[in-house]
Short mmCIF file of C-alpha atoms in Angstrom, two decimals:
data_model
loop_
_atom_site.label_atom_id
_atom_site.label_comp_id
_atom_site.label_asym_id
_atom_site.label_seq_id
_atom_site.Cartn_x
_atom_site.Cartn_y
_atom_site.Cartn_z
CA UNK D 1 43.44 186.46 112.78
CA UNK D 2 45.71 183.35 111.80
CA UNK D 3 47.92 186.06 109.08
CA UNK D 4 50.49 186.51 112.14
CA UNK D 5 51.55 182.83 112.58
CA UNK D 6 51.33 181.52 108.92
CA UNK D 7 53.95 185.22 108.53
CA UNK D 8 56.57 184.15 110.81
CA UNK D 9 56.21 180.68 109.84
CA UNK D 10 56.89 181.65 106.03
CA UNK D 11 60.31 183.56 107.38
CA UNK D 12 61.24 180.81 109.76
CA UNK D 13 61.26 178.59 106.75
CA UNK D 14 63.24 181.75 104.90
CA UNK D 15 66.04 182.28 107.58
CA UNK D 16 66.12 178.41 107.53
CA UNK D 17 66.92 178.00 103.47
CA UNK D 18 70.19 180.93 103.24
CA UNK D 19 72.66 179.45 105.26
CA UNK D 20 72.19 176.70 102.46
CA UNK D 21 74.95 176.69 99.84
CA UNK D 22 74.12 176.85 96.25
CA UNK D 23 74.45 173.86 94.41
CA UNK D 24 76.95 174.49 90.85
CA UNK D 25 74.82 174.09 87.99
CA UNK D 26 75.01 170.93 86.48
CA UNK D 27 77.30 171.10 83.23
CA UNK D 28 75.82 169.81 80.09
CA UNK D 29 77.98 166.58 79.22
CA UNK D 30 79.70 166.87 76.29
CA UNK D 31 77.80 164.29 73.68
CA UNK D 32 79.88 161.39 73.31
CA UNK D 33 81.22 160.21 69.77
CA UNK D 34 80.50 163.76 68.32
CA UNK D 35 83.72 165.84 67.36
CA UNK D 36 84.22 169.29 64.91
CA UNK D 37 85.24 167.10 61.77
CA UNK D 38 81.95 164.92 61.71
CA UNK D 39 80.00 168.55 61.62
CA UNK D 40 82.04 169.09 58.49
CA UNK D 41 81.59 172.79 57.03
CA UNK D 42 78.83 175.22 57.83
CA UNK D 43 79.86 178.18 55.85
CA UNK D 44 80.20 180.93 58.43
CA UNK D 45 83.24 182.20 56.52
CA UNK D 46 80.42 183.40 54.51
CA UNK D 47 79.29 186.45 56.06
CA UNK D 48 82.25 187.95 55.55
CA UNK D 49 81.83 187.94 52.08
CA UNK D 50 77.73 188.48 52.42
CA UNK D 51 78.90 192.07 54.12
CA UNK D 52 81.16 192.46 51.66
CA UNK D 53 78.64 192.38 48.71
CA UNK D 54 76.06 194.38 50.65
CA UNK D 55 78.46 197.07 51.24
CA UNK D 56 79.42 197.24 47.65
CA UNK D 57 76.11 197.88 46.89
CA UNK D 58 75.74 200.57 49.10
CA UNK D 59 78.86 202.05 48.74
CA UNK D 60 80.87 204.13 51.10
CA UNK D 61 80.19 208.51 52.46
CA UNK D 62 83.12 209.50 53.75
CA UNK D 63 83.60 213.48 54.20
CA UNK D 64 86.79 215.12 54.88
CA UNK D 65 87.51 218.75 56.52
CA UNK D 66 90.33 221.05 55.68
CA UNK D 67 91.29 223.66 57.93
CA UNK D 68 94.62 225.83 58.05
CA UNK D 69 95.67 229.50 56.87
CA UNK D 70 95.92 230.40 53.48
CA UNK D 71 98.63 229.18 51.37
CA UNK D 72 99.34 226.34 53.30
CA UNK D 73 98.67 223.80 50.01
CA UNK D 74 95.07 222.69 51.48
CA UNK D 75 93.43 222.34 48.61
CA UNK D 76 96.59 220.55 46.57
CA UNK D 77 97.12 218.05 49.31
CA UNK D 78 93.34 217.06 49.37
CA UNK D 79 93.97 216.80 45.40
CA UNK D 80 97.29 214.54 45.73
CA UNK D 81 94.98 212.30 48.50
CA UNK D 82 92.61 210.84 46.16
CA UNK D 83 94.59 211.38 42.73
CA UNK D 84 92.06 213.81 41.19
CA UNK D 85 90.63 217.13 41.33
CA UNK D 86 88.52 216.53 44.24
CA UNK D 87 88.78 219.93 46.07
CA UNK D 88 87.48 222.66 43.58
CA UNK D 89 84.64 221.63 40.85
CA UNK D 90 87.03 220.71 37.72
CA UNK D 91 84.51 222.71 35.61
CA UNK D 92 85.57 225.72 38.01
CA UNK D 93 89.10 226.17 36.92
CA UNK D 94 91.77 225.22 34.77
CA UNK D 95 94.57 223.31 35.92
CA UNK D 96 97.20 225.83 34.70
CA UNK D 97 95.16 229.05 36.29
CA UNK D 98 95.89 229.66 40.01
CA UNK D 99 93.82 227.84 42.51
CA UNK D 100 91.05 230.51 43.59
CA UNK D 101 91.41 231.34 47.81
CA UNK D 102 89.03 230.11 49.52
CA UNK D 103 86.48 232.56 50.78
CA UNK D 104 83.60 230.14 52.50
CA UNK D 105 83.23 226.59 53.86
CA UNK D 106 82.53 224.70 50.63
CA UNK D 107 81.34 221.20 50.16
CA UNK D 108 82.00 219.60 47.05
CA UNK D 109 81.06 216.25 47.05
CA UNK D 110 82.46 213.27 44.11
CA UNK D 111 82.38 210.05 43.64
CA UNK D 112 85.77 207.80 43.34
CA UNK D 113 85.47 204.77 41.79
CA UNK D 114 88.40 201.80 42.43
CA UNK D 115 88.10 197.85 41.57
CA UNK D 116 84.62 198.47 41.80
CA UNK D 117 84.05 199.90 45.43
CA UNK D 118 82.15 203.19 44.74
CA UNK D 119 83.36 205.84 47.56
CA UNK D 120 81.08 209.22 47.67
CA UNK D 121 84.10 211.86 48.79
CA UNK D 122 82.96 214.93 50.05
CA UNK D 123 85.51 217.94 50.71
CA UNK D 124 85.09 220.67 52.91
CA UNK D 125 86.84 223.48 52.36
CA UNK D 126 87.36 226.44 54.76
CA UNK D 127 88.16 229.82 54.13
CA UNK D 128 92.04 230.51 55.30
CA UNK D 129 91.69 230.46 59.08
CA UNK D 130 92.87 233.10 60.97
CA UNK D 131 93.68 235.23 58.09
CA UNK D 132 92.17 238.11 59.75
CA UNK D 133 93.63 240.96 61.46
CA UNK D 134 91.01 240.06 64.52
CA UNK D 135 90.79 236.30 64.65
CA UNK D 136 89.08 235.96 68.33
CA UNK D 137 86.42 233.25 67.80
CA UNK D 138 87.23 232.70 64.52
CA UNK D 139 86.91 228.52 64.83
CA UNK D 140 83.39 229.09 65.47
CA UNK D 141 81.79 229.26 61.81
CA UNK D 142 83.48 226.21 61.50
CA UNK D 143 82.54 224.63 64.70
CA UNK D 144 78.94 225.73 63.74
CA UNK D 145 79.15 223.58 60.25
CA UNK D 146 79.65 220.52 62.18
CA UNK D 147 77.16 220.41 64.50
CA UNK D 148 74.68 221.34 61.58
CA UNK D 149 75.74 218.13 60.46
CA UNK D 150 75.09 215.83 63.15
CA UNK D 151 71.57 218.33 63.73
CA UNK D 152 70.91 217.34 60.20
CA UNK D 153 71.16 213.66 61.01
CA UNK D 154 69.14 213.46 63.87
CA UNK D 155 66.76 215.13 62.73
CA UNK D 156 66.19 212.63 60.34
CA UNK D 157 66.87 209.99 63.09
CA UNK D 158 64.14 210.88 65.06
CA UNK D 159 61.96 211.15 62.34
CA UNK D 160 59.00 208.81 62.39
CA UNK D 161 58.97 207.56 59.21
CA UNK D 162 62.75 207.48 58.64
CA UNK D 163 64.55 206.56 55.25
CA UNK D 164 66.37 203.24 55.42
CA UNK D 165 69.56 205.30 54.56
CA UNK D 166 69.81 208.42 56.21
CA UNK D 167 72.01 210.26 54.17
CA UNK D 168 75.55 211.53 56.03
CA UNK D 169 77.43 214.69 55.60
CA UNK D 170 78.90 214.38 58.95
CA UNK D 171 82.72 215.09 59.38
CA UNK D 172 84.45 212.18 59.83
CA UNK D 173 88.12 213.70 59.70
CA UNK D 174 89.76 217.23 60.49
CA UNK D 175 93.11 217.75 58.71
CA UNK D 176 94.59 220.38 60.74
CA UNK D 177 97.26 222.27 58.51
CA UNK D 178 100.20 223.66 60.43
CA UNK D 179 102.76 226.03 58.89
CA UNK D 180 106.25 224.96 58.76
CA UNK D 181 107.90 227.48 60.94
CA UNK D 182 110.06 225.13 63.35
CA UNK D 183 109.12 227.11 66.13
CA UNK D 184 105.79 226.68 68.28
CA UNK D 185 102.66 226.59 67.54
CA UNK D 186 100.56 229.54 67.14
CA UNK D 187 98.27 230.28 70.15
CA UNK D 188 95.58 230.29 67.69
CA UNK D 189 96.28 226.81 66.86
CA UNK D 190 96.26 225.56 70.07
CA UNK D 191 92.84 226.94 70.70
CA UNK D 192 91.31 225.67 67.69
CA UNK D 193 92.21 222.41 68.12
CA UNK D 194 91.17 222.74 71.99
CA UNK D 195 87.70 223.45 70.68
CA UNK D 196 87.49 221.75 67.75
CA UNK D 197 88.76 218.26 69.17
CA UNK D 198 86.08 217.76 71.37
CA UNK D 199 83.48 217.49 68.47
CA UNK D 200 85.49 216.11 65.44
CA UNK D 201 88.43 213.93 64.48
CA UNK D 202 91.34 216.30 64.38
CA UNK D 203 94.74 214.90 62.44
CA UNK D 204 97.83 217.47 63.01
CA UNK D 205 99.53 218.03 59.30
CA UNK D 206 102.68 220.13 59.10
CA UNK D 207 102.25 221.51 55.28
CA UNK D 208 105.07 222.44 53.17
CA UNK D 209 107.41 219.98 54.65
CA UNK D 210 109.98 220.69 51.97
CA UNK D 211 110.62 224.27 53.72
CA UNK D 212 112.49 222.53 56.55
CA UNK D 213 115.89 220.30 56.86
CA UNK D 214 115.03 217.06 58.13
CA UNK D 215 116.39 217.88 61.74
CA UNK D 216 113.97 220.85 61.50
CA UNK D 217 111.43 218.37 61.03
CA UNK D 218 112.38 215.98 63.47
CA UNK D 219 112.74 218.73 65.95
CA UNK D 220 109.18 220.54 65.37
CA UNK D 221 107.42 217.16 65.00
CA UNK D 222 108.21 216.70 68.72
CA UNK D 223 107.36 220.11 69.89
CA UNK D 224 103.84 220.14 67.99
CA UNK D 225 103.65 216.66 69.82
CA UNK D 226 104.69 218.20 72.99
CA UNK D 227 102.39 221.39 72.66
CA UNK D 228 99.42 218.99 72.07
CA UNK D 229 100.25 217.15 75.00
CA UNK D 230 100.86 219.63 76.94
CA UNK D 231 97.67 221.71 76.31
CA UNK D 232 95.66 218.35 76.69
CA UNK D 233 94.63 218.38 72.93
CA UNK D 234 93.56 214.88 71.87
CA UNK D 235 94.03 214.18 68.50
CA UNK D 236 92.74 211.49 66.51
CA UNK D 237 93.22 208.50 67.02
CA UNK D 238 92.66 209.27 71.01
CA UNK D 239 93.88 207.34 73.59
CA UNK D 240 90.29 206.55 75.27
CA UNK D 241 89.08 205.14 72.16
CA UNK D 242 91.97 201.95 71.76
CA UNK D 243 89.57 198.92 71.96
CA UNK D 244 91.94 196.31 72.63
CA UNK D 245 95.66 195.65 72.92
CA UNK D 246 96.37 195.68 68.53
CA UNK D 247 94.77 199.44 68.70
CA UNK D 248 96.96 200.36 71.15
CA UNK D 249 100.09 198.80 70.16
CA UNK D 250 99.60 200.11 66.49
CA UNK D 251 98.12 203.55 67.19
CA UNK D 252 100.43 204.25 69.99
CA UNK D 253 103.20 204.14 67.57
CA UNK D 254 101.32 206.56 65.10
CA UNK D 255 101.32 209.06 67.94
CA UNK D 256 104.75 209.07 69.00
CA UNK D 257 106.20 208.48 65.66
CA UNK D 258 104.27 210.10 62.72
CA UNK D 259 101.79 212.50 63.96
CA UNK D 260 101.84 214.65 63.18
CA UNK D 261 102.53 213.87 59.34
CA UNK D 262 104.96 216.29 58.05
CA UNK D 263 103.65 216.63 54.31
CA UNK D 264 103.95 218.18 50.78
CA UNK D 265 101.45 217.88 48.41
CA UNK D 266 101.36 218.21 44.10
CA UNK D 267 99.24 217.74 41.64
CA UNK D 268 101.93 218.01 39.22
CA UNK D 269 103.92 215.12 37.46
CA UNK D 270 107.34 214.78 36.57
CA UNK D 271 109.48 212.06 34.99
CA UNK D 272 111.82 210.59 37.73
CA UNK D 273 114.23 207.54 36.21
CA UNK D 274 111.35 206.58 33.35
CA UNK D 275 108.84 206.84 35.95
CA UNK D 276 105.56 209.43 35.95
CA UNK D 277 105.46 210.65 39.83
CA UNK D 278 103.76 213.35 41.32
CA UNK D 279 105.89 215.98 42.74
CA UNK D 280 107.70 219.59 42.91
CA UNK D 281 110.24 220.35 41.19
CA UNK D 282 113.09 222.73 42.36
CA UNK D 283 116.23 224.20 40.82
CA UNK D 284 118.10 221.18 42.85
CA UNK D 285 115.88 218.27 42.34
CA UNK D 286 112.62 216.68 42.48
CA UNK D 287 110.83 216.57 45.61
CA UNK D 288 108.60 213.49 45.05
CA UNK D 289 105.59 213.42 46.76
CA UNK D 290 105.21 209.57 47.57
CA UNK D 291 108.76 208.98 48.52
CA UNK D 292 108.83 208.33 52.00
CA UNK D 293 112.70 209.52 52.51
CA UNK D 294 111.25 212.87 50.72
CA UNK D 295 108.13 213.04 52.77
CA UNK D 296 105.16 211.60 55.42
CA UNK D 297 102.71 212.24 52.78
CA UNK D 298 102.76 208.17 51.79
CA UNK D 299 101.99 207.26 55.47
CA UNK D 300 99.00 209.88 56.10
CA UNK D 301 97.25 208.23 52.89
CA UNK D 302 97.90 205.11 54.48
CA UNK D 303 96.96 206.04 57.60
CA UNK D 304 93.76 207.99 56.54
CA UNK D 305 92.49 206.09 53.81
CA UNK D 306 93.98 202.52 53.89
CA UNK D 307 94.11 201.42 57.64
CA UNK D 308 92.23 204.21 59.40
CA UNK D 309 88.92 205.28 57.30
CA UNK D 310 86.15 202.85 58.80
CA UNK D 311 87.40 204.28 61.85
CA UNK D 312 87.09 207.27 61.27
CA UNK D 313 83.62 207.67 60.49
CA UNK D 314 83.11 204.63 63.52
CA UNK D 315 84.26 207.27 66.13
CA UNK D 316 82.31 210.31 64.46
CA UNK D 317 79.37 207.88 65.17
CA UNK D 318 79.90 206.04 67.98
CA UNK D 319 81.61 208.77 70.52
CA UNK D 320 81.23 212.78 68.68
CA UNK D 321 77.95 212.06 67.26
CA UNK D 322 76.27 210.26 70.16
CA UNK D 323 77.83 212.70 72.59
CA UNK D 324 76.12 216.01 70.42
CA UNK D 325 72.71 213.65 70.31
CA UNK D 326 72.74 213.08 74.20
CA UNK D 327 73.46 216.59 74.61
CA UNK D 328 70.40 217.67 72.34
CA UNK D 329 67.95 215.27 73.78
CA UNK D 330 68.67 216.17 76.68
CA UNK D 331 68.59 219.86 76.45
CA UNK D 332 65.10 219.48 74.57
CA UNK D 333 63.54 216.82 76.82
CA UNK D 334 64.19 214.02 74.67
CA UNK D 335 63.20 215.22 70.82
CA UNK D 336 64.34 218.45 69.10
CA UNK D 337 62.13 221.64 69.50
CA UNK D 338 58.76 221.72 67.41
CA UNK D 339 58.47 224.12 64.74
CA UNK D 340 55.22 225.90 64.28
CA UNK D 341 54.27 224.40 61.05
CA UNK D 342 55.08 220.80 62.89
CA UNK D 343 53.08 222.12 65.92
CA UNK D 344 50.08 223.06 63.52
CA UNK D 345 50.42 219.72 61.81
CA UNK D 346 50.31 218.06 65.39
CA UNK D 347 47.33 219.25 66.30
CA UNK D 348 45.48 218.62 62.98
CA UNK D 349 46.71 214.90 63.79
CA UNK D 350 45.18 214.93 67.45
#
């Protein structure tokens, strides 16, 4: 009987306390006497260097997709990348025979070693795209090897014993090979890349670079650029994914500028003024493969392997990955489907 008074007491008191303001926390005073140069050093610089070693350790996956038609110097350019036969098994062919053509994606995975950083380089080669007399769908084998990938890693993810190292054959970067013909893009193109940029890292590469003047160049850098943009193809690095102002500045300018890289690529060297240098040799000169006023092919290693890499495979994580995983979970109500020896396993468990 008394619960109705002791109620509307309790919100009297309730309405009574809001109209209140709310005292500022009281700040901490600063101790007196103490200051940064008594603390002396800590050693938090050290981490740096504690990653550094663990890393080494561990060393670095990083798995790289070539796509374009035949003849377009895929496999060479891969080669001239990382200074060694890294896109066809050494063992496979000569150097002096001709390159076989592609016929199937192919994964050949190496390891690089450099000042002691061990790099395990996978290359995936694809058969000349669009080849065919009927290309419609054609992106879609490839498409389909990608998301095996990232199936392949969660499964292992949402394993309950899981290794400590799941290993990763995810694609962390699409080069893209465009042919050099100064006019548009092929519709083709436009529709792989459409498809294709939505679950990988795509970078644009006009091959055979030394089949244009330079004002071709210029000129069909910009249209590819204006195509892209255009046909709302985001190409790595995108927009979206600047994190702060540095990204932008610098990546910005890597859009407008270089991409996309207009390249030539040789696995053959040639003695320029005393010097060894990889290049091609024509009945007019040298076209040397790491001079930037010959070609791009300088900045896309740059951009690929010295400033861009951790990136790379950051992005396939963080935003392609985790999208396909979010997709999958949900689709499958939060773990992927059973198979029946699982299911039979399961219920031997129960």
């Amino acid at each position: 009987p008394h619960a109705g008074p002791v109620e509307s007491k309790n919100e009297a008191a309730m309405s009574e306390l809001v109209p209140e303001p709310r005292q500022k926390p009281v700040v901490p005073m600063k101790p007196m006497g103490i200051n940064a140069s008594l603390l002396g050093y800590i050693g938090i610089d050290t981490i740096i260097e504690q990653m550094r070693k663990k890393t080494m350790k561990t060393g670095f996956d990083f798995n790289i997709m070539v796509v374009g038609q035949s003849g377009l110097g895929k496999s060479t350019l891969v080669n001239t990348l990382f200074k060694s036969q890294v896109s066809r098994k050494s063992s496979g062919w000569n150097r002096e025979e001709k390159i076989p053509k592609t016929v199937e994606i192919k994964a050949i995975g190496h390891v690089i070693e450099e000042g002691g950083v061990k790099m395990k380089l996978t290359v995936i080669d694809t058969p000349g795209f669009g080849d065919q007399i009927n290309n419609e769908n054609c992106w879609e084998p490839i498409e389909k090897y990608i998301n095996e990938q990232y199936e392949k890693f969660l499964k292992e993810e949402v394993n309950i014993a899981r290794k400590k190292r799941i290993p990763d054959t995810r694609v962390h970067c699409c080069l893209y090979f465009i042919s050099p013909t100064g006019h548009s893009l092929r519709p083709l193109d436009l529709e792989f890349m459409k498809h294709l940029s939505k679950v990988v890292n795509i970078i644009p590469v006009i091959a055979k670079a030394d089949t244009m003047t330079l004002e071709e160049k210029t000129e069909f850098k910009q249209r590819v650029r204006k195509e892209l943009e255009v046909n709302g193809i985001e190409f790595y690095p995108q927009k979206e994914f600047d994190e702060d102002l540095e990204d932008k500045t610098e990546n910005d300018k890597i859009r407008q500028e270089s991409m996309p890289f207009a390249v030539v690529g040789s696995d053959k060297e040639y003695q320029v003024n005393g010097k060894r240098v990889l290049g091609r040799k024509t009945p007019w000169g040298i076209i040397e493969v790491e001079n930037l006023n010959h070609c791009e092919f300088a900045l896309l290693r740059d951009f690929v392997i010295r400033t861009h890499l951790q990136d790379l495979k950051e992005v396939t994580h963080n935003i392609h990955y985790e999208t396909y995983r979010a997709k999958r979970l949900n689709g499958s109500g939060g773990l992927p489907p059973m198979t029946v020896e699982t299911e039979e396993k399961h219920e031997s468990n129960l």
